[in-house]
Every structure is written in C-alpha cells, then in structure tokens.
Short mmCIF file of C-alpha atoms and ligand atoms in Angstrom, two decimals:
data_model
loop_
_atom_site.label_atom_id
_atom_site.label_comp_id
_atom_site.label_asym_id
_atom_site.label_seq_id
_atom_site.Cartn_x
_atom_site.Cartn_y
_atom_site.Cartn_z
CA MET A 305 -31.62 14.30 7.02
CA ASN A 306 -29.78 11.53 8.86
CA GLN A 307 -27.05 12.86 11.11
CA SER A 308 -23.98 11.00 12.50
CA LYS A 309 -21.59 12.06 15.19
CA TYR A 310 -18.72 10.38 13.35
CA MET A 311 -18.59 9.54 9.65
CA ILE A 312 -15.91 7.81 7.59
CA LEU A 313 -15.98 8.42 3.85
CA GLY A 314 -14.48 5.21 2.42
CA GLY A 315 -14.90 1.69 3.76
CA GLY A 316 -11.37 0.35 3.33
CA MET A 317 -8.48 -0.28 5.64
CA VAL A 318 -8.54 3.07 7.43
CA ALA A 319 -12.25 2.62 8.15
CA GLY A 320 -11.82 -0.93 9.50
CA TYR A 321 -9.04 0.01 11.89
CA ALA A 322 -10.56 3.35 12.91
CA ALA A 323 -13.87 1.62 13.75
CA LYS A 324 -12.06 -0.97 15.86
CA GLU A 325 -10.14 1.71 17.77
CA LEU A 326 -13.26 3.83 18.35
CA VAL A 327 -15.03 0.81 19.81
CA GLU A 328 -12.06 0.04 22.05
CA ARG A 329 -12.20 3.65 23.25
CA GLY A 330 -15.84 3.28 24.28
CA MET A 331 -17.71 4.82 21.34
CA LYS A 332 -21.47 4.57 21.86
CA SER A 333 -23.82 2.62 19.63
CA GLY A 334 -25.25 4.71 16.76
CA GLU A 335 -22.39 7.21 16.67
CA LEU A 336 -20.48 5.99 13.58
CA THR A 337 -21.49 5.66 9.92
CA ILE A 338 -19.14 4.26 7.26
CA LEU A 339 -19.91 5.04 3.63
CA SER A 340 -18.28 2.69 1.14
CA ALA A 341 -18.40 2.43 -2.63
CA ASP A 342 -17.20 -1.17 -2.17
CA ASN A 343 -19.67 -4.05 -1.88
CA ALA A 344 -17.89 -5.74 1.05
CA ILE A 345 -17.26 -4.71 4.65
CA PRO A 346 -13.71 -3.46 5.35
CA TYR A 347 -11.07 -6.05 4.50
CA GLU A 348 -7.29 -6.32 4.36
CA ARG A 349 -6.00 -5.51 0.89
CA PRO A 350 -2.49 -7.09 0.99
CA PRO A 351 -3.86 -10.69 0.67
CA LEU A 352 -5.59 -9.72 -2.60
CA SER A 353 -2.29 -10.08 -4.44
CA LYS A 354 -1.00 -12.91 -2.24
CA SER A 355 -2.92 -15.58 -0.28
CA PHE A 356 -6.43 -14.56 -1.44
CA LEU A 357 -5.33 -14.52 -5.07
CA ALA A 358 -3.64 -17.86 -4.57
CA GLY A 359 -6.91 -19.29 -3.14
CA LYS A 360 -5.48 -19.86 0.35
CA ASP A 361 -7.62 -17.16 2.03
CA ASP A 362 -11.32 -16.43 1.61
CA GLU A 363 -13.59 -13.42 2.05
CA LYS A 364 -14.20 -14.14 5.72
CA SER A 365 -10.57 -14.65 6.68
CA ILE A 366 -9.42 -11.28 5.31
CA ARG A 367 -12.05 -9.13 7.06
CA ILE A 368 -10.58 -6.54 9.41
CA ASN A 369 -13.49 -7.00 11.84
CA ALA A 370 -15.98 -9.87 11.85
CA GLU A 371 -19.30 -9.20 10.12
CA GLU A 372 -21.16 -9.13 13.48
CA PHE A 373 -18.79 -6.50 14.90
CA TYR A 374 -20.55 -3.62 13.15
CA GLY A 375 -24.06 -4.63 14.25
CA GLN A 376 -22.92 -5.42 17.79
CA HIS A 377 -21.50 -1.94 18.21
CA GLY A 378 -24.23 -0.06 16.39
CA ILE A 379 -22.03 0.98 13.48
CA GLU A 380 -23.89 1.61 10.25
CA VAL A 381 -21.95 0.47 7.18
CA LYS A 382 -23.55 1.61 3.93
CA LEU A 383 -22.12 -0.55 1.15
CA SER A 384 -22.23 0.17 -2.60
CA CYS A 385 -22.80 3.74 -1.47
CA GLU A 386 -20.89 6.22 -3.57
CA VAL A 387 -20.32 9.71 -2.24
CA ALA A 388 -20.56 12.33 -4.98
CA GLY A 389 -19.58 15.38 -2.95
CA VAL A 390 -18.91 16.89 0.47
CA ASP A 391 -20.23 20.23 1.70
CA ALA A 392 -17.70 21.02 4.40
CA ARG A 393 -19.47 24.15 5.65
CA GLN A 394 -22.88 22.48 5.96
CA LYS A 395 -21.18 19.30 7.25
CA THR A 396 -23.04 17.09 4.81
CA VAL A 397 -22.10 14.48 2.25
CA HIS A 398 -24.06 14.14 -0.94
CA LEU A 399 -24.57 10.59 -2.19
CA GLN A 400 -24.70 9.55 -5.82
CA SER A 401 -28.22 8.27 -5.05
CA GLY A 402 -29.32 11.87 -4.35
CA GLU A 403 -29.52 11.50 -0.55
CA ASP A 404 -27.73 13.90 1.83
CA LEU A 405 -26.26 12.80 5.17
CA GLY A 406 -24.95 15.02 7.96
CA PHE A 407 -21.92 14.57 10.18
CA GLU A 408 -20.29 16.29 13.12
CA LYS A 409 -16.80 14.92 12.44
CA LEU A 410 -15.57 13.30 9.26
CA ILE A 411 -12.58 11.15 8.28
CA VAL A 412 -11.95 11.10 4.54
CA ALA A 413 -10.37 7.75 3.63
CA THR A 414 -11.16 7.25 -0.03
CA GLY A 415 -7.83 5.52 -0.74
CA ALA A 416 -6.40 5.26 -4.21
CA GLN A 417 -7.52 4.08 -7.62
CA VAL A 418 -5.52 2.15 -10.19
CA LYS A 419 -3.95 3.87 -13.16
CA THR A 420 -5.17 2.26 -16.35
CA LEU A 421 -3.61 1.54 -19.72
CA THR A 422 -4.40 3.99 -22.49
CA ILE A 423 -2.91 2.09 -25.46
CA PRO A 424 -5.07 0.61 -28.25
CA GLY A 425 -6.71 -2.61 -27.13
CA ALA A 426 -6.80 -1.59 -23.47
CA ASN A 427 -10.56 -2.25 -23.41
CA LEU A 428 -10.29 -5.86 -24.54
CA GLY A 429 -11.55 -8.64 -22.29
CA ASP A 430 -9.18 -10.41 -19.88
CA VAL A 431 -7.26 -7.20 -19.10
CA TYR A 432 -7.24 -6.83 -15.33
CA TYR A 433 -6.28 -4.34 -12.61
CA LEU A 434 -6.10 -5.09 -8.91
CA ARG A 435 -7.48 -2.93 -6.14
CA SER A 436 -10.61 -4.56 -4.73
CA MET A 437 -11.67 -8.01 -3.63
CA GLU A 438 -13.85 -8.23 -6.75
CA ASP A 439 -10.76 -7.54 -8.90
CA SER A 440 -8.81 -10.27 -7.13
CA LYS A 441 -11.68 -12.76 -7.57
CA LYS A 442 -11.83 -12.03 -11.31
CA ILE A 443 -8.08 -12.55 -11.75
CA ARG A 444 -8.23 -15.73 -9.65
CA THR A 445 -11.07 -17.11 -11.79
CA ARG A 446 -9.34 -16.33 -15.07
CA ALA A 447 -6.07 -17.75 -13.77
CA GLY A 448 -7.93 -21.02 -13.20
CA ASP A 449 -7.58 -22.00 -16.84
CA ALA A 450 -5.08 -19.51 -18.31
CA LYS A 451 -1.88 -20.92 -19.73
CA ARG A 452 0.04 -17.69 -20.34
CA ALA A 453 -0.09 -14.33 -18.57
CA ALA A 454 1.53 -10.97 -19.20
CA VAL A 455 1.99 -8.83 -16.11
CA ILE A 456 2.68 -5.17 -16.77
CA GLY A 457 4.77 -3.24 -14.25
CA GLY A 458 7.88 -3.73 -12.17
CA GLY A 459 6.65 -2.68 -8.72
CA PHE A 460 5.32 -4.66 -5.79
CA ILE A 461 1.85 -5.42 -7.17
CA ALA A 462 3.30 -6.75 -10.45
CA MET A 463 5.92 -8.73 -8.52
CA GLU A 464 3.35 -10.29 -6.18
CA VAL A 465 0.82 -11.12 -8.90
CA SER A 466 3.55 -12.63 -11.11
CA ALA A 467 4.73 -14.80 -8.23
CA VAL A 468 1.20 -16.13 -7.60
CA LEU A 469 0.49 -16.76 -11.30
CA ALA A 470 3.82 -18.52 -11.81
CA GLN A 471 3.12 -20.73 -8.80
CA LYS A 472 -0.19 -21.71 -10.41
CA GLY A 473 1.85 -23.08 -13.30
CA ILE A 474 1.01 -20.20 -15.66
CA GLU A 475 3.75 -19.17 -18.07
CA THR A 476 4.24 -15.61 -16.81
CA THR A 477 6.03 -12.70 -18.48
CA MET A 478 6.68 -9.45 -16.61
CA LEU A 479 6.86 -6.40 -18.87
CA ILE A 480 8.87 -3.69 -17.17
CA ARG A 481 9.43 -0.18 -18.52
CA GLU A 482 12.57 0.44 -16.43
CA ASP A 483 15.92 -1.32 -16.84
CA ARG A 484 15.44 -3.32 -13.64
CA ILE A 485 12.80 -4.59 -11.24
CA TRP A 486 11.32 -2.06 -8.77
CA LYS A 487 13.92 0.58 -9.58
CA GLN A 488 12.13 3.21 -7.46
CA VAL A 489 12.87 1.28 -4.26
CA PHE A 490 15.54 -1.38 -4.79
CA THR A 491 19.28 -0.85 -5.24
CA PRO A 492 20.74 -2.42 -8.42
CA ALA A 493 22.03 -5.37 -6.34
CA MET A 494 18.58 -5.94 -4.81
CA SER A 495 16.91 -5.78 -8.23
CA LYS A 496 19.42 -8.34 -9.49
CA PHE A 497 18.67 -10.66 -6.58
CA PHE A 498 14.91 -10.57 -7.30
CA GLU A 499 15.35 -10.84 -11.06
CA ASP A 500 17.46 -13.98 -10.62
CA TYR A 501 14.96 -15.35 -8.10
CA TYR A 502 12.04 -14.80 -10.50
CA SER A 503 13.91 -16.18 -13.52
CA ALA A 504 14.84 -19.31 -11.57
CA ARG A 505 11.13 -19.83 -10.87
CA GLY A 506 10.11 -19.56 -14.49
CA VAL A 507 9.04 -15.91 -14.71
CA ARG A 508 10.30 -14.28 -17.88
CA LEU A 509 11.34 -10.64 -17.49
CA VAL A 510 11.28 -8.25 -20.41
CA LYS A 511 12.87 -4.98 -19.30
CA GLN A 512 13.16 -1.51 -20.84
CA THR A 513 10.07 -2.09 -22.85
CA ASN A 514 7.13 0.05 -23.90
CA LEU A 515 3.85 -1.47 -24.94
CA THR A 516 2.20 -0.23 -28.10
CA GLU A 517 -0.97 -2.29 -28.29
CA LEU A 518 -2.99 -5.11 -26.78
CA LYS A 519 -4.22 -7.40 -29.51
CA GLY A 520 -7.12 -9.82 -29.72
CA ASP A 521 -10.69 -10.10 -31.00
CA SER A 522 -12.87 -9.67 -27.96
CA ALA A 523 -10.31 -10.85 -25.41
CA VAL A 524 -6.60 -10.06 -25.30
CA LYS A 525 -4.36 -12.58 -27.05
CA SER A 526 -1.03 -10.77 -27.17
CA VAL A 527 0.87 -7.66 -26.15
CA ALA A 528 2.77 -5.77 -28.85
CA LEU A 529 6.03 -4.14 -27.79
CA GLU A 530 7.71 -1.07 -29.23
CA ASP A 531 10.65 -3.10 -30.57
CA GLY A 532 8.31 -5.19 -32.72
CA ARG A 533 8.15 -8.23 -30.46
CA THR A 534 4.84 -9.67 -29.28
CA VAL A 535 4.11 -11.58 -26.09
CA GLY A 536 1.29 -14.10 -26.40
CA CYS A 537 -1.09 -14.32 -23.43
CA ASP A 538 -4.54 -15.42 -22.24
CA MET A 539 -4.69 -12.62 -19.69
CA VAL A 540 -3.02 -9.32 -18.83
CA VAL A 541 -2.69 -7.90 -15.33
CA ALA A 542 -1.48 -4.32 -15.15
CA GLY A 543 0.09 -3.05 -11.93
CA ILE A 544 1.16 0.39 -13.11
CA GLY A 545 0.52 2.50 -10.04
CA VAL A 546 -2.35 4.28 -8.33
CA SER A 547 -3.55 7.83 -7.79
CA PRO A 548 -5.39 9.25 -4.77
CA VAL A 549 -9.20 9.39 -4.93
CA THR A 550 -10.00 13.07 -4.41
CA GLU A 551 -12.95 13.51 -6.81
CA PRO A 552 -15.62 13.25 -4.08
CA ILE A 553 -14.14 16.18 -2.17
CA ALA A 554 -13.12 18.25 -5.19
CA ASN A 555 -15.43 21.19 -4.44
CA SER A 556 -15.49 20.86 -0.68
CA GLY A 557 -12.98 23.59 0.15
CA MET A 558 -10.42 21.06 1.41
CA GLN A 559 -6.93 21.69 0.03
CA ILE A 560 -5.90 19.10 -2.56
CA ALA A 561 -2.34 18.58 -3.86
CA ASN A 562 -1.20 15.03 -4.57
CA GLY A 563 -4.02 13.83 -2.30
CA ILE A 564 -5.75 15.69 0.49
CA VAL A 565 -3.37 18.03 2.27
CA VAL A 566 -3.34 17.45 6.04
CA ASN A 567 -1.08 18.72 8.80
CA GLU A 568 0.86 16.65 11.34
CA TYR A 569 -2.44 16.04 13.18
CA LEU A 570 -3.96 14.63 9.96
CA GLU A 571 -6.37 17.58 9.95
CA THR A 572 -7.51 18.89 6.58
CA SER A 573 -7.79 22.62 5.91
CA VAL A 574 -11.42 22.36 7.12
CA PRO A 575 -11.98 22.12 10.91
CA GLY A 576 -13.59 18.84 12.03
CA ILE A 577 -12.42 16.89 8.98
CA HIS A 578 -9.43 14.52 9.01
CA ALA A 579 -7.99 12.56 6.10
CA ALA A 580 -6.01 9.34 6.40
CA GLY A 581 -4.47 6.48 4.45
CA ASP A 582 -3.53 6.42 0.77
CA VAL A 583 -5.37 9.68 0.07
CA ALA A 584 -3.65 11.77 2.77
CA ASN A 585 -0.68 13.97 1.94
CA TYR A 586 0.60 14.55 5.47
CA GLN A 587 3.40 16.41 7.16
CA ASP A 588 5.93 13.76 8.23
CA THR A 589 7.53 15.08 11.41
CA LEU A 590 10.31 12.45 11.43
CA PHE A 591 11.67 13.29 7.99
CA ASN A 592 10.36 16.85 8.03
CA LYS A 593 8.72 16.61 4.62
CA ARG A 594 5.32 16.08 3.04
CA ARG A 595 4.54 12.52 2.19
CA ARG A 596 1.69 10.37 0.85
CA VAL A 597 2.12 6.69 1.64
CA GLU A 598 0.27 3.94 -0.24
CA HIS A 599 0.95 1.14 2.24
CA TRP A 600 -0.83 -1.02 4.78
CA ASP A 601 0.87 0.07 8.00
CA ASN A 602 0.26 3.72 7.19
CA ALA A 603 -3.47 3.07 6.69
CA VAL A 604 -3.68 1.08 9.93
CA SER A 605 -1.73 3.63 11.99
CA GLN A 606 -3.51 6.66 10.54
CA GLY A 607 -6.93 5.01 10.98
CA GLN A 608 -6.15 4.34 14.63
CA TYR A 609 -4.68 7.83 15.03
CA CYS A 610 -7.83 9.48 13.65
CA ALA A 611 -10.01 7.44 16.02
CA ARG A 612 -7.91 8.70 18.93
CA ALA A 613 -8.15 12.24 17.58
CA LEU A 614 -11.97 11.99 17.40
CA SER A 615 -11.90 10.80 21.00
CA GLY A 616 -10.15 14.04 21.97
CA GLU A 617 -6.43 13.14 21.88
CA ARG A 618 -4.12 15.66 20.17
CA LYS A 619 -0.54 14.58 19.64
CA ALA A 620 1.28 14.91 16.30
CA PHE A 621 1.28 11.79 14.12
CA SER A 622 4.81 10.39 14.13
CA HIS A 623 5.48 7.21 12.23
CA VAL A 624 8.33 5.46 10.43
CA PRO A 625 7.08 4.70 6.89
CA TYR A 626 6.87 0.92 6.53
CA PHE A 627 6.09 -1.59 3.84
CA PHE A 628 6.12 -5.39 3.60
CA SER A 629 5.75 -7.86 0.77
CA ASP A 630 5.60 -11.62 0.25
CA VAL A 631 6.73 -13.14 -3.04
CA PHE A 632 7.18 -16.87 -3.65
CA ASP A 633 8.60 -18.12 -0.34
CA LEU A 634 10.20 -14.79 0.57
CA SER A 635 8.96 -12.14 2.99
CA TYR A 636 10.65 -8.82 3.30
CA GLU A 637 10.15 -5.50 5.06
CA PHE A 638 11.19 -1.96 4.32
CA TRP A 639 11.31 1.01 6.70
CA GLY A 640 12.06 4.69 6.27
CA ASP A 641 12.85 6.84 3.26
CA PRO A 642 16.13 6.35 1.36
CA ALA A 643 15.74 9.48 -0.82
CA ASN A 644 18.62 11.47 0.73
CA ALA A 645 21.03 8.62 1.45
CA ASP A 646 24.73 9.20 0.87
CA GLN A 647 25.81 5.64 1.73
CA ILE A 648 24.32 2.17 1.35
CA VAL A 649 25.47 -0.74 3.49
CA GLU A 650 24.70 -4.38 2.74
CA ARG A 651 24.69 -7.01 5.45
CA GLY A 652 24.47 -10.74 4.86
CA ASP A 653 24.81 -12.36 1.45
CA LEU A 654 22.93 -10.94 -1.53
CA SER A 655 23.33 -14.18 -3.43
CA THR A 656 21.13 -15.86 -0.80
CA SER A 657 17.70 -14.78 0.40
CA SER A 658 19.02 -13.63 3.79
CA PHE A 659 20.28 -10.07 3.69
CA SER A 660 19.57 -6.55 4.84
CA VAL A 661 20.34 -3.20 3.27
CA TRP A 662 20.82 0.02 5.23
CA TRP A 663 20.65 3.56 3.84
CA LEU A 664 22.64 6.18 5.75
CA GLN A 665 22.72 9.95 5.56
CA GLN A 666 25.77 11.43 7.25
CA LYS A 667 26.18 8.13 9.09
CA ARG A 668 22.60 8.20 10.42
CA VAL A 669 20.19 5.43 9.48
CA ILE A 670 17.30 6.69 7.34
CA ALA A 671 16.00 3.48 5.72
CA ALA A 672 16.35 -0.29 5.97
CA PHE A 673 15.35 -3.41 4.02
CA VAL A 674 15.36 -6.68 5.95
CA MET A 675 14.71 -10.20 4.61
CA SER A 676 15.10 -13.44 6.58
CA ARG A 677 17.44 -11.93 9.16
CA PRO A 678 17.68 -12.21 12.94
CA ASP A 679 14.99 -10.28 14.83
CA GLU A 680 17.53 -7.80 16.17
CA GLU A 681 17.82 -6.32 12.67
CA ARG A 682 14.06 -5.76 12.39
CA ASP A 683 14.02 -4.22 15.86
CA ALA A 684 16.97 -1.97 15.09
CA ALA A 685 15.42 -0.69 11.84
CA THR A 686 12.50 1.25 13.38
CA LYS A 687 14.41 2.24 16.50
CA TRP A 688 17.39 3.60 14.59
CA ILE A 689 15.31 5.50 12.02
CA GLU A 690 13.17 7.05 14.78
CA SER A 691 16.18 8.08 16.86
CA LYS A 692 18.33 9.03 13.81
CA GLN A 693 20.98 6.66 15.16
CA GLN A 694 24.55 7.18 14.01
CA VAL A 695 26.28 3.92 13.04
CA SER A 696 29.63 2.65 11.84
CA ALA A 697 29.18 1.39 8.27
CA GLU A 698 32.19 -0.91 8.69
CA LYS A 699 30.74 -2.60 11.78
CA LEU A 700 27.26 -2.79 10.26
CA LYS A 701 28.69 -4.70 7.30
CA GLY A 702 30.35 -7.20 9.62
CA LYS A 703 29.07 -10.38 11.22
CA SER A 704 28.73 -9.22 14.81
CA SER A 705 25.46 -8.03 16.36
CA VAL A 706 23.99 -4.88 14.75
CA SER A 707 24.07 -3.17 18.14
CA ASP A 708 27.89 -3.18 17.88
CA ALA A 709 27.54 -0.72 14.99
CA GLU A 710 25.92 1.97 17.13
CA GLU A 711 28.03 5.06 17.64
CA SER A 712 27.39 8.05 19.81
CA ALA A 713 26.70 11.23 17.82
CA SER A 714 29.85 13.06 16.81
C1 FAD B 2207 -3.65 -5.76 -4.09
C2 FAD B 2207 -2.99 -4.92 -3.05
C3 FAD B 2207 -1.94 -5.45 -2.31
C4 FAD B 2207 -1.30 -4.70 -1.35
N1 FAD B 2207 -0.26 -5.24 -0.65
C5 FAD B 2207 0.39 -4.49 0.25
C6 FAD B 2207 1.49 -5.03 0.95
O1 FAD B 2207 1.91 -6.16 0.74
N2 FAD B 2207 2.12 -4.25 1.86
C7 FAD B 2207 1.71 -2.98 2.13
O2 FAD B 2207 2.32 -2.31 2.98
N3 FAD B 2207 0.65 -2.43 1.48
C8 FAD B 2207 -0.02 -3.15 0.56
N4 FAD B 2207 -1.09 -2.62 -0.12
C9 FAD B 2207 -1.51 -1.23 0.16
C10 FAD B 2207 -2.60 -1.10 1.23
O3 FAD B 2207 -3.55 -2.10 1.09
C11 FAD B 2207 -3.23 0.27 1.13
O4 FAD B 2207 -2.23 1.19 1.46
C12 FAD B 2207 -4.45 0.44 2.02
O5 FAD B 2207 -5.50 -0.39 1.60
C13 FAD B 2207 -4.92 1.88 2.05
O6 FAD B 2207 -6.03 1.98 2.88
P1 FAD B 2207 -7.12 3.14 2.68
O7 FAD B 2207 -8.17 2.92 3.71
O8 FAD B 2207 -6.42 4.43 2.59
O9 FAD B 2207 -7.73 2.88 1.23
P2 FAD B 2207 -8.55 1.64 0.72
O10 FAD B 2207 -8.28 0.44 1.53
O11 FAD B 2207 -8.32 1.57 -0.74
O12 FAD B 2207 -10.06 2.06 0.97
C14 FAD B 2207 -10.66 3.13 0.28
C15 FAD B 2207 -12.15 2.97 0.38
O13 FAD B 2207 -12.80 4.15 -0.10
C16 FAD B 2207 -13.91 3.77 -0.87
N5 FAD B 2207 -14.27 4.89 -1.74
C17 FAD B 2207 -13.53 5.49 -2.68
N6 FAD B 2207 -14.24 6.48 -3.26
C18 FAD B 2207 -15.45 6.50 -2.66
C19 FAD B 2207 -16.62 7.30 -2.83
N7 FAD B 2207 -16.71 8.26 -3.74
N8 FAD B 2207 -17.68 7.03 -2.02
C20 FAD B 2207 -17.63 6.04 -1.10
N9 FAD B 2207 -16.54 5.27 -0.91
C21 FAD B 2207 -15.47 5.51 -1.68
C22 FAD B 2207 -13.44 2.52 -1.58
O14 FAD B 2207 -14.53 1.77 -2.08
C23 FAD B 2207 -12.72 1.82 -0.44
O15 FAD B 2207 -13.64 1.11 0.34
C24 FAD B 2207 -1.75 -3.36 -1.11
C25 FAD B 2207 -2.80 -2.82 -1.86
C26 FAD B 2207 -3.42 -3.59 -2.82
C27 FAD B 2207 -4.54 -3.01 -3.63
#
C-alpha cells in the first residue's frame, strides 16, 4: 500500500494554499499527496461566478499554484480520485476505485456541495448549479446564446451570477424566497440599495416567492411560481446554498455535527487528523462560539494554518470571519459576525455606492461592511473586531476619520 507522510483529502482551495505553505516551510519532495474528486488541479473558486463566468479569466489564470509547481516539489495530485471512506485507526483512505492509501497525517478538506432543487422538473436540461470549474464552463456556454435566465436564490452566488448574466445582455429574473435580497446578511437598507442597483441594470426581482415546478420538454422553458405566475427562461441557475461534504468520513470515528467538529487547533476528534475550510465546524476563539464558514479567506487561512500545524507549530487558530463579493462594478467586503448586535451604524450615503455599515454590541464593534470607502475603514474593520474596540456611534456616523470614533473601554 502506498504511504504518504502528509495527505489532503480534497483538492480545492484549502489544498492549494496548504501545499504552497508546506513548500515554503521546506517540505521534502514525495511527502504530500492530494486526493481530489475534481478533474482540475486546485483553483480559486470565487472567479467561477465572476470573471471566469464572464469569460475574462481562463483555467490557467485561476489556478492557485502553477501546474508545474506540484511536479517541481514532488507533490502527487490524484485527480478524479474519489475517496469512499477513511479508516482513522489504520490511518488509511479507501478510494472508490478499490485502492487503499496510507497516511501519517491527514487534512480533511472536502468542502461543500450544492443543495439541489427537489420540485417537479428539477431534472430537466439547462438547470444549473455552481460549485466547480466544470459547472461554471457549462453555464458560460449556455449563456452564450440564452436570451432569458431565471436565477433562483437571493444570496451571494445568485447575486453574482445574475450580475454576470445581465451584463451579457440576458434578460435575467432573480427568484427570491425572502422579502428582500440577502436577508441573512444585509440590513433592510443594504438590501434596498442592492435591489435598486440590480433593477437599474435590468435585473428583475421577484421576492417572497416559492417555486412549484420547472416546465419544459427536455430542457427547462419556464418556472412556475406558487401564486400562479410563470417566468419564461432558456436556462435556470440555482444558488440555494451548500452543505458540508462529510460522507467520505462518515464511519471514520471523527465527530460530525454541521461539518467535521474540530477544536481551536483545527484538530478533529482523531489524533493526527485536521479538518479545514467549508467542511470544518471550528471553535472560534474571537467570538467564543462554534462556527462553519463557507468563504474564501477562511479556506486560505485554515489551509495555511494546517500546513503550519503539520510542520509542528501549535497556536490556536484566531481569525476574523471575512467575505468579499464583486457584482456589476461594485466590490464589497464584510468582516465579523453581526448576530448579537444591539446597534447598527451607517457611514457614508446609502443612496450611492460608497458606504459602510458597522454592527456594535454594547458599543464594541463586532461586524463591518465596507464598499468603496477610504482604506482607513477597511483597516479599522479587522483591527476593531479583533480588539473588541469600543466606539462612539455618533462619531462613527460623522464625516471625520473613523479613528476619531475610538473610545477607551468604560
Ligand atoms: C462559485 C463560487 C463563488 C465563490 N465566491 C466567493 C467570494 O466571492 N467570496 C468568498 O469569500 N468566498 C467565495 N466562495 C467560497 C469559497 O470558494 C469556498 O469557501 C472555498 O472554495 C472553500 O474551500 P475548501 O477547500 O474548503 O473547499 P473546496 O474548494 O470546495 O474544495 C473541496 C475539494 O474536495 C473535493 N472532494 C469532495 N469530496 C471528495 C471525495 N469524496 N474524494 C475526493 N475529493 C473530494 C472536491 O472535489 C474539491 O476539490 C465561492 C464559492 C463558489 C463555489
């Protein structure tokens, strides 16, 4: 049986960044094996719903490491290689092909999988989901000659895909179950800003709607809504959320609860096995709660963290949750966790695309949204959330520098 010192189960973003960090830390040739169900070497996923989907980026430009990197550093990447199970006690993985491979240390980074529609007609042609490069290519190809698209969902994937399709000149309708866009994250005023922005760029928004059926012969031709309306379309893209991929480790002995349960060192309940990225339900030491984050920066930071841990470092993982998105000509960023906020402060003008929003809990900053603002606001966001900075809401609302809002703890 082939044996590796280090193994990464999953060849996505965690794997790409962990491999890079291990190499920078002097890992020897032949020590790392990456097992990936995907058919491409690790790539950045955010462009799949932005520049890659729009045709401005290609396969090569979104790779995390160049193709030669893996060969040059003696890293074996097994593509189209699906892991069926992990035997944590024997330290082996069992491949779908029947082969067994051994490891000394393992990082589980299987990511997340898209939730799919279960309504009648969901299996028709031209119904798409977006997780992999292959998915993005299929949507891009279909969008080449589609005239009308229905995008299901009101979160960031649906927002990004709608923006790209609308910019391709496709008549795009967003079908949103909630009463406003990205309700889970945005304040009502922020949702209103984005809804107006989308409407002004030709995207039609149908809110508070439930779908009953996708209709068509072999390919989808329309979406039927609960209120009797139908939305005609040549393609449907559903961005209705993801769930962690835990099936391959189901009988491994690792604790599973909304992902793989890891401690603040990203260690699973089995010694020698870490989990990272979208699949990891970790102990967040900053907010003192369990959290599973489905975002880029988390995958990058946890991949790098695990590489350092394999190299012998042991310091708790501490990280401000972070997310970014690009839609139309806007780019915005979001830090922290607003769940327990008791006050929300807006800065700038929410009728323009330059504003920031700050969530406070007992005057301390716990989350921030920043779009087209001076750099000092971006810099303050992470620093303040990390240090639990107390601020004056009145001063933060004003026009002077954000640093003027800092208060010493009372
Ligand atoms: C279209 C899209 C756009 C995004 N845009 C943004 C954005 O703008 N901002 C942001 O912050 N985040 C964004 N994200 C989220 C970000 O890309 C993810 O958080 C990140 O990819 C998670 O990395 P990961 O390594 O945990 O999982 P993934 O990158 O999903 O990698 C998981 C890997 O595991 C493999 N795998 C799964 N099961 C098996 C198995 N049984 N055997 C072998 N291999 C297996 C998969 O094939 C894949 O290679 C986006 C995600 C998508 C899909």
